Amino acid sequence: MPSPPVVHVAAIRKTYGRTVAVDEVSFNVQPGEIFGLIGPNGAGKTTTMECVEGLRVPDRGAISVLGLDPARNRHALQERIGVQLQEAQLQKRIKVIEAVGLWASLYQKPLDGDRLIEQLGLSDKRNAWFMTLSGGQKQRLFIALALINDPEVVFLDELTTGLDPQARRAIWDLVRGIRQRGKTVLLTTHLMEEAERLCDRVAIIDHGRIIDIGAPAELVLRHCPERTVFVATDDVTAAERFRALPQVQSVVSDPSTALGAGGQLIIRGQGDLVTEVIHCLAEHRIRVTDFRTEVPTLEDVFLKLTGHLIRD
Amino acid sequence: MLRGLWQLTWLEIKIFAREPLGLVGSIAFPVLIFVVLRRATGSVRGVAALPRFVSVDLPVFASVMIAASAVLSLVAIIAIYREGGILKRLRATPLRPHTILTAHVLVKLLFTAVTLGALIMVGRRIYPVDAGVPLLSYTVALLFSTASLISLGFVLASVVPTARFAQPIGSLALYPMLGFSGLFVPVESLPPMLQAIARALPLTYAVSLLRGIWHGEGWAAHASDAAILALMFLIFTAIATKVFRWE
Ligand SMILES: Nc1ncnc2c1ncn2[C@@H]1O[C@H](COP(=O)(O)OP(=O)(O)OP(=O)(O)O)[C@@H](O)[C@H]1O
Ligand SMILES: [Mg+2]
C-alpha cells in the first residue's frame, strides 16, 4: 500500500473579490519528494501555497497536511512545517543570530541555530543586521528559519528569484539536502530550469487551474514528443536513408548551410528518433562532421499547454 | 500561550534602540522639549501670565505628548511591518497573533515609563516635583491611558493604507484630540457640539485622570475616567480585532 500523501489538496478554490485566484486545484505530494508548482506571474501559486500553509482559508475544497486541516489546526501544524514566504522581510535591524534565536525559541524541538547558520554559509554574517544582507543571504536566512524546527514538510515560495546563477545552484543543493534528510518539499517557481533540475514532480498551473501534473521528463514526453536531430554530412545518400526510418517525420536540409559539402540536415521525428538516427549512421557508415540533438524542455511543454511563454 | 512573548518583546526593544533617533526621539526629545519649555517660561514672573497648561499642567501636557508619540510610533511600526511582510512572516510561526501585537504594546509602554522617569529626573532641578505627588500612581495612570490610546492606535493602524501615510494619518487623528482634551481649554467651556466630541475621545479622560492623580486627588475621585478609558480600550480592541490587517 502506498504511504498516504503528506499534502493532499482537493478541488480548492480561492477568490479575492471578483478575481478567481485558484480554481479546482487538486494535487498530492508524496513523502520525500520535491514537488513544484510552476506557472507564470499571477497563476495562483502563492495563493495555493498559502492555503496549504494555513495562512489563507480556501473558499471551497479540502486540504490536509500531515493529516491535519491547516485552517483548523494551524498552530499544531506550524510546529511540524517550515515556511518560506515569497517577498518576506524581517525587521531591518534584527541580527541574523537574533532571528534564528527567536525562531528557535518558538518551537518545541529546535535544531541547533549556530550549526544551521554555519550550514547555510552565514557564519560571518551572524551579527549582521537583516538590512545589510544581500538578496542571496536573506534567502538563505529565510531557509534557515524554515528549517529551524526540523520540519517534516518545507514550503518554499520562489526561493531563488532574484539570485545570481551561482547562488541559485547553491540553494538547489540545499533543497536537495533537505530531501536527503527525508523531508518533503513543496516549492513554487517560474523558472522552468529550476523545476526541471530540482523537482521530482511538477504541477503546471495557469489562470488558477492545474493543467497537468507529472515528472518533468514525463510531461515533456507526453506533450512534446517531437525530437530534432541536426546532422552535418557530405554523404548525399544520407537524407534518403533517414527518411526510411520509422520514427522520422521529415528530413530537410538547412537552408542556411551550403548544400552538399558539409550541408546540415534537420531530421524531425518522435520518440526514439535519436537512437534510430545513430544506428542508421553506424550501419551505413555515414561520415558526420557535426551532430546535435534538440530535445524539448519543460519550457516548450509550458508554451504548448498555455499558449504563452512563462515570462509573458 | 505566551510562548515567545518575552523573547519577541526583548528583541523589539533592542531593535527599536538601534534605530537612528529611536532612543533619542522617544526619550531625549520629549525631555528636551520639556526643559526648553520650562526654561523659556520659567523666567516669566507671575505665574498667572502663563497659559495654564504650562503653569499647572506641564507634567500632564508632557506626559500626554509622550503617550501620543508612543501611539504614533506604534502605528508607524505596525504599518511598516505589515508592508514589509514582517507581520505575515511572524504569523507563519507558532506565535499567536495577539502575542505579536502584545510585544509591541509592551515595548511602547516600557518606553513611555522610561521617558516619564527621565523627564522627572532631568526636570527635577528646574521643575521641583511636590513631595505630595504620587509618582508611582501617576506612572500607572499614564500607562493605563497609553494602553487605551494604543488600542485606538491599532484601529488606526488597520486603516492606514501604506506605511508612508501612517505618521500623517496618525497625527491627523491624534492632534485634534489633543485640542479637545481639556488640556488647553476646559471641556466645560467648549460649545456643546465640541463638548460632545470631547466626551467621545479617550484623550479627554486621560487628561482628566492624569491631572487628578498628579494633583493628589486619588483614583477614587477619578474612577469614572478610569472606567471609561478601560471601556474604550475594550471597544477599540474589539474593533481592531475585527478590522486588523496582517498584510
Ligand atoms: N491579497 C490579494 N488581494 C487581491 N488579489 C490577490 C491577492 N493576492 C493575489 N491576488 C491575485 O490572485 C491571483 C493569483 O496570485 P498569486 O500571488 O497566487 O500568483 P502567483 O502564481 O504566486 O504569482 P507570482 O509568480 O507573481 O508570485 C493574481 O491575479 C493576483 O492578482
Ligand atoms: Mg507568488
mmCIF file of N, CA and C and ligand atoms in Angstrom, chain A residues 46 86 157-158, ligand 2:
data_model
loop_
_atom_site.group_PDB
_atom_site.id
_atom_site.type_symbol
_atom_site.label_atom_id
_atom_site.label_comp_id
_atom_site.label_asym_id
_atom_site.label_seq_id
_atom_site.Cartn_x
_atom_site.Cartn_y
_atom_site.Cartn_z
ATOM 1 N N THR A 46 1.260 31.220 -5.262
ATOM 2 C CA THR A 46 1.380 31.666 -3.878
ATOM 3 C C THR A 46 0.078 31.451 -3.121
ATOM 4 N N GLN A 86 7.132 34.130 -0.157
ATOM 5 C CA GLN A 86 7.627 34.973 -1.248
ATOM 6 C C GLN A 86 7.692 36.415 -0.743
ATOM 7 N N ASP A 157 8.484 29.303 -1.345
ATOM 8 C CA ASP A 157 7.801 30.069 -2.391
ATOM 9 C C ASP A 157 8.812 30.956 -3.125
ATOM 10 N N GLU A 158 9.138 30.581 -4.333
ATOM 11 C CA GLU A 158 10.078 31.329 -5.173
ATOM 12 C C GLU A 158 11.383 31.603 -4.447
HETATM 13 MG MG MG C 2 3.781 34.017 -5.986
#
